Amino acid sequence: MSPEVLTILMFVTLMVAIAMGHPLAVTLAAVATLYGLVDNGFNIPALLDLFANNAWGIFLNYTLVAVPLFIFMAQILDRSKVSEGLFDALYIVLGGLRGGLGMAVIVVSTVFAATTGIVGASVVAMGLMAGPSLLRRGYDRGLSAGIICSSGTLGILIPPSIMLVVYGGLTGMKETSVGNLFAAAILPGLLLSALYLAYVAIRCGINPKLGPPIPLAERTHTFAQKFTMTMKSFVPPFSLILTVMGTILAGVATPTEAAALGCLGALVLAMFNRAFTWDVISKASISTARTTAMIMALFIGGKLFSVVFLSMGGGDVVADTLLGMEVSPYVVLAIMMLVVFFLGMFIDWAAILLVVVPIFTPIAMDLDFNPLWFAMLVCINLQTSFLTPPFGYSLFYFKGVAPPEYSMSDIYRGIVPFVLIQLVGLAVMVFFPAIITWLPSVFFGGN
């Protein structure tokens, strides 16, 4: 059977199996096994040898040690309620503005993203804290849902991000090391946050009924009180951000070492918040083990899928097809981004990375694209996967903790503008690559 036919059949089989509801990690490994046997003439020992070598290589990857450490840090911060004080302070500081409470949610989510790196933690925390408050203040339900879900997805992009750690471990390239990826993601993450803030401010400024300000009678705090409240709640998480990111960007610690420092910092913050209890530690540890096991299972399944796909010539088929088109390299880039966006509607981000990165990265290199710039475009694109139906995880995270007044139609209606904003942000990064490449060049001397 020709590589072209095998390539098409392999992807069709994968999509059908996912649509049938089979577990993703098992599906990836099963499809890899089936087509690996077809390709090598049902030589089972050879296929097992290929799988064993590649699976063992994953567990020898030192960079991936940072994954459970960052997850544990996020779990401790989530359970110690570090973000609640900041939300309460910004509720008072920004509440007098049209859409101010929604903007407070975005700011808190941005800070929380820089301390957790996990979307589920951000969306659930803000859904519990802000969901009822936005309703009580008369905010439009769709806008409220869109604000919470979209700002929560910043956790997968703003470092320390689990997705960036996985990407760096996948490529093994100096240009896309975890440190470079962390530096490259800072400005894109802040840009998306700024675009969300601008959208909420403009839309509520035009129509105050969508996000009414707090009544004047409730604005009793002085400037000094507001400043003190904000500083008390902002300094602890900001100190943790400096601990983690500062040591990486300064070249003092590797991402794995910085993740360990982050865990220590999270435990210290839990002590200050009087949340350093056995219950918090045990639940955080159990949740960390479960999440890490899920990610590693996906990592192994995706690795097996990609290695079989490449060994049977699928990568060459895709590369020859895209590179053989007599079009601008940016048209090829747009096609690759559309593929990532489409897959994000159905497949988990980790599986997408494991499938497309080994295929698309060589194509990007052949087109003379900066590998760090291309990597960030893929990661920014994957942020939309948490919002796009039918399998947008953020939508279901929020629905699971939101008051019953929020219907799924409200949530779907609310996220549409924010998905478009993310795509606008992606386009801005395409046309202004320095947004991605400038900070890495400052800290690490890259191009």
Coordinates of N, CA and C in Angstrom, one line a residue, residues 121-315:
A121 N -7.5 25.0 36.3 CA -7.4 25.7 37.6 C -7.9 27.1 37.5
S122 N -7.5 27.8 36.4 CA -7.9 29.2 36.2 C -9.4 29.4 36.0
V123 N -9.9 28.6 35.1 CA -11.4 28.7 34.7 C -12.2 28.3 35.9
V124 N -11.9 27.2 36.6 CA -12.7 26.8 37.7 C -12.7 27.8 38.9
A125 N -11.5 28.3 39.2 CA -11.3 29.3 40.2 C -12.1 30.6 39.9
M126 N -12.0 31.1 38.7 CA -12.7 32.3 38.4 C -14.2 32.1 38.2
G127 N -14.5 30.9 37.7 CA -16.0 30.6 37.6 C -16.6 30.6 39.0
L128 N -16.0 30.1 40.0 CA -16.5 30.0 41.4 C -16.5 31.4 42.0
M129 N -15.5 32.2 41.8 CA -15.4 33.5 42.4 C -16.2 34.6 41.6
A130 N -16.0 34.6 40.3 CA -16.6 35.7 39.6 C -17.9 35.4 38.9
G131 N -18.2 34.2 38.6 CA -19.5 33.8 38.0 C -20.7 34.4 38.7
P132 N -20.9 34.1 40.0 CA -22.0 34.7 40.7 C -22.0 36.2 40.9
S133 N -20.8 36.7 41.1 CA -20.6 38.2 41.2 C -21.1 38.9 40.0
L134 N -20.7 38.5 38.8 CA -21.0 39.1 37.6 C -22.5 39.0 37.4
L135 N -23.1 37.9 37.8 CA -24.6 37.8 37.6 C -25.3 38.8 38.6
R136 N -24.9 38.9 39.8 CA -25.5 39.8 40.8 C -25.4 41.3 40.3
R137 N -24.3 41.6 39.6 CA -24.1 43.0 39.2 C -24.8 43.3 37.9
G138 N -25.5 42.4 37.4 CA -26.3 42.6 36.2 C -25.5 42.5 34.8
Y139 N -24.4 41.8 34.9 CA -23.7 41.6 33.6 C -24.4 40.6 32.7
D140 N -24.2 40.9 31.4 CA -24.8 40.0 30.4 C -24.2 38.6 30.6
R141 N -25.0 37.5 30.6 CA -24.5 36.2 30.9 C -23.5 35.7 29.8
G142 N -23.8 36.0 28.5 CA -22.9 35.6 27.5 C -21.5 36.3 27.6
L143 N -21.5 37.6 27.9 CA -20.3 38.3 28.0 C -19.5 37.8 29.3
S144 N -20.2 37.5 30.3 CA -19.6 37.0 31.6 C -18.9 35.7 31.3
A145 N -19.6 34.8 30.6 CA -19.1 33.5 30.3 C -17.9 33.6 29.4
G146 N -18.0 34.5 28.4 CA -16.8 34.6 27.5 C -15.6 35.2 28.2
I147 N -15.8 36.1 29.1 CA -14.7 36.7 29.9 C -14.0 35.7 30.7
I148 N -14.7 34.9 31.4 CA -14.1 33.9 32.3 C -13.5 32.8 31.6
C149 N -14.1 32.2 30.5 CA -13.6 31.1 29.8 C -12.3 31.5 29.0
S150 N -12.4 32.7 28.3 CA -11.3 33.1 27.5 C -10.1 33.5 28.3
S151 N -10.3 34.3 29.4 CA -9.2 34.7 30.2 C -8.5 33.6 30.9
G152 N -9.3 32.6 31.2 CA -8.8 31.4 31.9 C -7.8 30.6 31.0
T153 N -8.1 30.7 29.6 CA -7.2 30.0 28.7 C -5.8 30.5 28.6
L154 N -5.6 31.7 29.2 CA -4.3 32.3 29.1 C -3.3 31.5 29.9
G155 N -3.8 30.6 30.8 CA -2.9 29.8 31.6 C -2.1 28.8 30.8
I156 N -2.6 28.5 29.6 CA -1.9 27.5 28.7 C -0.8 28.2 27.9
L157 N -0.8 29.5 27.9 CA 0.1 30.3 27.1 C 1.2 31.0 27.9
I158 N 0.7 31.8 28.9 CA 1.6 32.6 29.7 C 2.4 31.7 30.6
P159 N 3.7 31.8 30.5 CA 4.6 30.9 31.3 C 4.5 31.2 32.8
P160 N 4.7 30.1 33.6 CA 5.1 28.8 33.2 C 3.9 28.0 32.7
S161 N 4.0 27.5 31.5 CA 2.9 26.8 30.8 C 3.3 25.4 30.6
I162 N 2.4 24.5 30.9 CA 2.7 23.0 30.7 C 2.9 22.8 29.2
M163 N 2.1 23.4 28.4 CA 2.2 23.2 27.0 C 3.5 23.6 26.4
L164 N 4.1 24.7 26.9 CA 5.4 25.1 26.4 C 6.5 24.1 26.9
V165 N 6.3 23.6 28.1 CA 7.3 22.6 28.6 C 7.2 21.3 27.7
V166 N 6.0 20.9 27.3 CA 5.9 19.7 26.4 C 6.5 20.0 25.1
Y167 N 6.2 21.2 24.5 CA 6.7 21.6 23.2 C 8.2 21.5 23.2
G168 N 8.8 22.2 24.2 CA 10.3 22.2 24.3 C 10.9 20.8 24.4
G169 N 10.2 19.9 25.2 CA 10.7 18.6 25.3 C 10.5 17.8 24.0
L170 N 9.5 18.1 23.2 CA 9.2 17.4 22.0 C 10.3 17.7 20.9
T171 N 10.7 18.9 20.7 CA 11.5 19.3 19.6 C 13.0 19.0 19.9
G172 N 13.4 19.3 21.1 CA 14.8 19.1 21.5 C 15.8 20.0 20.8
M173 N 15.2 21.1 20.2 CA 16.0 22.1 19.5 C 16.4 23.3 20.4
K174 N 17.6 23.8 20.2 CA 18.0 24.9 21.0 C 17.1 26.1 20.8
E175 N 16.7 26.4 19.6 CA 15.8 27.5 19.3 C 14.5 27.5 20.0
T176 N 14.0 26.2 20.2 CA 12.7 26.1 20.9 C 12.9 25.4 22.3
S177 N 14.0 25.8 23.0 CA 14.1 25.3 24.3 C 13.0 25.9 25.2
V178 N 12.8 25.3 26.3 CA 11.7 25.8 27.2 C 12.0 27.2 27.7
G179 N 13.3 27.6 27.9 CA 13.6 28.9 28.3 C 13.2 29.9 27.2
N180 N 13.6 29.6 25.9 CA 13.2 30.5 24.8 C 11.7 30.6 24.6
L181 N 11.0 29.4 24.8 CA 9.6 29.4 24.6 C 8.9 30.3 25.7
F182 N 9.4 30.2 27.0 CA 8.8 31.0 28.1 C 9.0 32.4 27.8
A183 N 10.2 32.8 27.3 CA 10.5 34.3 27.0 C 9.6 34.7 25.9
A184 N 9.5 33.9 24.9 CA 8.7 34.2 23.7 C 7.2 34.4 23.9
A185 N 6.7 33.7 25.0 CA 5.2 33.6 25.2 C 4.8 34.8 26.1
I186 N 5.7 35.5 26.7 CA 5.3 36.6 27.6 C 4.5 37.7 26.9
L187 N 5.1 38.3 25.9 CA 4.4 39.4 25.2 C 3.1 39.0 24.5
P188 N 3.1 37.8 23.8 CA 1.9 37.4 23.2 C 0.7 37.2 24.2
G189 N 1.1 36.6 25.3 CA 0.1 36.4 26.4 C -0.5 37.7 26.9
L190 N 0.4 38.7 27.1 CA 0.0 40.0 27.6 C -0.8 40.7 26.5
L191 N -0.4 40.5 25.2 CA -1.2 41.2 24.2 C -2.6 40.7 24.1
L192 N -2.8 39.4 24.2 CA -4.1 38.8 24.2 C -4.9 39.3 25.4
S193 N -4.3 39.4 26.6 CA -5.0 39.9 27.7 C -5.4 41.4 27.5
A194 N -4.5 42.2 26.9 CA -4.8 43.6 26.6 C -6.0 43.7 25.6
L195 N -6.0 42.8 24.6 CA -7.1 42.8 23.6 C -8.4 42.4 24.3
Y196 N -8.4 41.5 25.2 CA -9.6 41.2 26.0 C -10.1 42.4 26.7
L197 N -9.2 43.0 27.4 CA -9.5 44.2 28.2 C -10.1 45.3 27.3
A198 N -9.5 45.5 26.2 CA -10.0 46.6 25.2 C -11.4 46.2 24.7
Y199 N -11.6 45.0 24.4 CA -12.9 44.6 23.9 C -14.0 44.8 25.0
V200 N -13.7 44.4 26.2 CA -14.7 44.6 27.3 C -15.0 46.0 27.5
A201 N -13.9 46.8 27.6 CA -14.0 48.3 27.9 C -14.8 49.0 26.8
I202 N -14.5 48.6 25.5 CA -15.2 49.3 24.4 C -16.7 48.9 24.3
R203 N -16.9 47.6 24.4 CA -18.3 47.1 24.3 C -19.2 47.6 25.5
C204 N -18.7 47.5 26.7 CA -19.5 48.0 27.8 C -19.5 49.6 27.8
G205 N -18.5 50.2 27.2 CA -18.6 51.7 27.1 C -19.7 52.1 26.2
I206 N -19.9 51.3 25.1 CA -21.0 51.6 24.1 C -22.3 51.2 24.7
N207 N -22.4 50.1 25.4 CA -23.7 49.6 26.0 C -23.5 49.2 27.4
P208 N -23.7 50.2 28.3 CA -23.4 49.9 29.8 C -24.2 48.8 30.4
K209 N -25.4 48.5 29.7 CA -26.2 47.4 30.3 C -25.5 46.1 30.3
L210 N -24.5 45.9 29.4 CA -23.8 44.6 29.3 C -22.9 44.4 30.5
G211 N -22.4 45.6 31.1 CA -21.5 45.5 32.2 C -21.6 46.7 33.1
P212 N -22.6 46.9 33.8 CA -22.8 48.1 34.6 C -21.8 48.3 35.7
P213 N -21.4 49.5 36.0 CA -20.5 49.7 37.1 C -21.1 49.5 38.5
I214 N -20.3 49.4 39.5 CA -20.9 49.3 40.9 C -21.5 50.6 41.3
P215 N -22.7 50.6 41.9 CA -23.4 51.8 42.3 C -22.5 52.8 43.1
L216 N -22.7 54.1 42.9 CA -21.8 55.1 43.6 C -21.9 54.9 45.1
A217 N -23.0 54.5 45.6 CA -23.1 54.4 47.1 C -22.2 53.3 47.7
E218 N -21.8 52.4 46.9 CA -20.9 51.3 47.4 C -19.4 51.6 47.2
R219 N -19.1 52.7 46.6 CA -17.7 53.1 46.3 C -17.2 54.0 47.5
T220 N -16.9 53.3 48.6 CA -16.6 54.1 49.8 C -15.1 54.0 50.2
H221 N -14.3 53.3 49.5 CA -12.9 53.1 49.8 C -12.1 54.3 49.3
T222 N -11.2 54.8 50.1 CA -10.3 55.8 49.6 C -9.2 55.3 48.7
F223 N -8.5 56.2 48.0 CA -7.4 55.8 47.2 C -6.3 55.0 47.9
A224 N -6.0 55.5 49.1 CA -5.0 54.8 50.0 C -5.4 53.4 50.3
Q225 N -6.7 53.2 50.6 CA -7.2 51.9 51.0 C -7.1 50.9 49.8
K226 N -7.5 51.5 48.6 CA -7.5 50.7 47.4 C -6.0 50.2 47.1
F227 N -5.1 51.2 47.2 CA -3.7 50.9 46.9 C -3.1 49.8 47.8
T228 N -3.5 50.0 49.1 CA -3.0 49.0 50.1 C -3.5 47.6 49.9
M229 N -4.8 47.5 49.6 CA -5.5 46.2 49.3 C -4.8 45.6 48.1
T230 N -4.6 46.4 47.0 CA -4.1 45.8 45.8 C -2.6 45.3 46.0
M231 N -1.8 46.1 46.7 CA -0.4 45.7 46.9 C -0.4 44.4 47.8
K232 N -1.2 44.4 48.8 CA -1.1 43.2 49.7 C -1.5 41.9 49.0
S233 N -2.4 42.0 48.0 CA -2.9 40.8 47.3 C -2.0 40.5 46.1
F234 N -1.4 41.6 45.5 CA -0.6 41.4 44.3 C 0.8 41.0 44.5
V235 N 1.4 41.5 45.6 CA 2.9 41.2 45.8 C 3.2 39.7 46.0
P236 N 2.4 38.9 46.8 CA 2.7 37.5 46.9 C 2.7 36.7 45.6
P237 N 1.7 36.8 44.8 CA 1.8 36.0 43.5 C 2.8 36.6 42.6
F238 N 3.0 37.9 42.6 CA 4.1 38.5 41.7 C 5.5 38.0 42.2
S239 N 5.6 37.9 43.5 CA 6.9 37.4 44.0 C 7.2 36.0 43.5
L240 N 6.1 35.2 43.4 CA 6.3 33.8 42.9 C 6.6 33.8 41.4
I241 N 6.0 34.7 40.7 CA 6.3 34.8 39.2 C 7.7 35.2 39.0
L242 N 8.2 36.1 39.8 CA 9.6 36.5 39.7 C 10.6 35.3 40.1
T243 N 10.1 34.6 41.1 CA 11.0 33.4 41.5 C 11.1 32.4 40.4
V244 N 10.0 32.1 39.7 CA 10.0 31.1 38.7 C 10.6 31.6 37.4
M245 N 10.0 32.7 36.9 CA 10.5 33.2 35.6 C 11.8 33.9 35.7
G246 N 12.1 34.6 36.8 CA 13.3 35.4 36.9 C 14.5 34.4 36.9
T247 N 14.4 33.3 37.6 CA 15.6 32.4 37.6 C 15.8 31.8 36.2
I248 N 14.7 31.5 35.5 CA 14.9 30.9 34.1 C 15.5 31.9 33.2
L249 N 14.9 33.1 33.1 CA 15.3 34.2 32.2 C 16.7 34.7 32.5
A250 N 17.1 34.7 33.8 CA 18.4 35.1 34.2 C 19.5 34.0 34.0
G251 N 19.0 32.8 33.6 CA 20.0 31.7 33.4 C 20.5 31.1 34.6
V252 N 19.8 31.4 35.8 CA 20.3 30.9 37.1 C 19.8 29.4 37.2
A253 N 18.6 29.1 36.7 CA 18.1 27.8 36.9 C 17.5 27.3 35.6
T254 N 17.5 26.0 35.4 CA 16.8 25.3 34.3 C 15.3 25.4 34.6
P255 N 14.4 25.2 33.6 CA 13.0 25.2 33.9 C 12.6 24.2 34.9
T256 N 13.2 23.0 35.0 CA 12.9 22.0 36.0 C 13.3 22.5 37.4
E257 N 14.4 23.1 37.5 CA 14.8 23.6 38.8 C 13.9 24.8 39.2
A258 N 13.6 25.6 38.3 CA 12.7 26.7 38.6 C 11.3 26.2 39.0
A259 N 10.9 25.1 38.4 CA 9.6 24.5 38.8 C 9.6 24.1 40.2
A260 N 10.8 23.5 40.6 CA 10.9 23.1 42.0 C 10.9 24.3 43.0
L261 N 11.5 25.4 42.6 CA 11.5 26.6 43.4 C 10.0 27.1 43.4
G262 N 9.3 27.0 42.3 CA 7.9 27.4 42.3 C 7.0 26.6 43.3
C263 N 7.3 25.3 43.4 CA 6.6 24.5 44.4 C 6.8 25.0 45.8
L264 N 8.1 25.3 46.1 CA 8.5 25.8 47.4 C 7.8 27.1 47.7
G265 N 7.8 28.0 46.6 CA 7.1 29.3 46.8 C 5.6 29.1 47.0
A266 N 5.0 28.2 46.3 CA 3.6 28.0 46.5 C 3.3 27.5 47.9
L267 N 4.1 26.6 48.4 CA 3.9 26.1 49.8 C 4.1 27.3 50.8
V268 N 5.0 28.2 50.6 CA 5.2 29.3 51.4 C 3.9 30.2 51.4
L269 N 3.4 30.5 50.2 CA 2.2 31.3 50.1 C 1.0 30.6 50.8
A270 N 1.0 29.3 50.7 CA -0.1 28.5 51.4 C 0.0 28.7 52.9
M271 N 1.2 28.7 53.4 CA 1.4 29.0 54.8 C 0.9 30.3 55.2
F272 N 1.3 31.4 54.4 CA 0.8 32.7 54.7 C -0.7 32.8 54.7
N273 N -1.3 32.1 53.8 CA -2.8 32.1 53.7 C -3.5 31.1 54.6
R274 N -2.7 30.5 55.5 CA -3.2 29.5 56.5 C -3.9 28.4 55.8
A275 N -3.3 27.9 54.7 CA -3.9 26.8 54.0 C -2.9 25.7 53.9
F276 N -1.9 25.7 54.7 CA -0.9 24.6 54.6 C -1.3 23.5 55.5
T277 N -2.2 22.7 55.0 CA -2.8 21.6 55.8 C -2.5 20.3 55.1
W278 N -2.7 19.2 55.9 CA -2.5 17.9 55.3 C -3.5 17.6 54.2
D279 N -4.7 18.1 54.4 CA -5.8 17.9 53.4 C -5.4 18.6 52.1
V280 N -4.9 19.8 52.1 CA -4.5 20.5 50.9 C -3.3 19.8 50.2
I281 N -2.3 19.4 51.0 CA -1.2 18.7 50.4 C -1.5 17.4 49.8
S282 N -2.4 16.6 50.5 CA -2.7 15.3 50.0 C -3.6 15.4 48.7
K283 N -4.6 16.3 48.7 CA -5.4 16.4 47.5 C -4.6 17.0 46.3
A284 N -3.7 17.9 46.6 CA -2.9 18.5 45.6 C -2.0 17.4 45.0
S285 N -1.4 16.5 45.8 CA -0.6 15.5 45.4 C -1.3 14.4 44.5
I286 N -2.5 14.0 45.0 CA -3.3 13.1 44.2 C -3.7 13.6 42.9
S287 N -4.1 14.9 42.9 CA -4.5 15.5 41.6 C -3.3 15.7 40.7
T288 N -2.2 16.0 41.2 CA -1.0 16.1 40.4 C -0.6 14.7 39.8
A289 N -0.7 13.7 40.6 CA -0.4 12.3 40.0 C -1.4 12.0 38.9
R290 N -2.7 12.3 39.1 CA -3.6 11.9 38.0 C -3.4 12.7 36.8
T291 N -3.2 14.0 36.9 CA -3.0 14.9 35.7 C -1.7 14.5 35.0
T292 N -0.6 14.2 35.8 CA 0.6 13.9 35.2 C 0.5 12.5 34.4
A293 N -0.2 11.6 35.0 CA -0.4 10.3 34.4 C -1.2 10.4 33.1
M294 N -2.2 11.3 33.1 CA -3.0 11.6 31.9 C -2.1 12.2 30.8
I295 N -1.3 13.2 31.1 CA -0.4 13.8 30.1 C 0.6 12.9 29.6
M296 N 1.2 12.0 30.5 CA 2.2 11.1 30.0 C 1.6 10.0 29.1
A297 N 0.4 9.6 29.5 CA -0.3 8.6 28.6 C -0.5 9.2 27.2
L298 N -1.0 10.4 27.2 CA -1.2 11.1 25.9 C 0.2 11.2 25.2
F299 N 1.2 11.5 25.9 CA 2.5 11.7 25.4 C 3.0 10.4 24.7
I300 N 2.8 9.3 25.4 CA 3.3 8.0 24.8 C 2.4 7.7 23.6
G301 N 1.1 7.8 23.7 CA 0.2 7.5 22.6 C 0.5 8.3 21.4
G302 N 0.7 9.6 21.6 CA 1.0 10.6 20.5 C 2.4 10.3 19.9
K303 N 3.3 9.9 20.7 CA 4.7 9.6 20.2 C 4.7 8.4 19.3
L304 N 3.9 7.3 19.8 CA 3.8 6.1 19.0 C 3.1 6.4 17.6
F305 N 2.1 7.3 17.7 CA 1.4 7.6 16.5 C 2.3 8.4 15.5
S306 N 3.1 9.4 16.0 CA 3.9 10.2 15.1 C 5.1 9.3 14.6
V307 N 5.6 8.4 15.4 CA 6.8 7.7 14.9 C 6.4 6.7 13.8
V308 N 5.2 6.1 13.9 CA 4.7 5.2 12.9 C 4.3 6.0 11.6
F309 N 3.7 7.2 11.8 CA 3.3 8.0 10.7 C 4.5 8.5 9.9
L310 N 5.6 8.8 10.6 CA 6.8 9.3 9.9 C 7.6 8.1 9.3
S311 N 7.6 7.0 10.0 CA 8.3 5.8 9.4 C 7.7 5.3 8.2
M312 N 6.4 5.4 8.0 CA 5.7 4.9 6.8 C 5.7 5.9 5.7
G313 N 6.3 7.1 5.9 CA 6.5 8.1 4.9 C 5.4 9.1 4.9
G314 N 4.5 9.2 5.9 CA 3.4 10.1 6.0 C 3.9 11.6 6.1
G315 N 5.0 11.8 6.8 CA 5.6 13.1 6.9 C 6.0 13.6 5.5

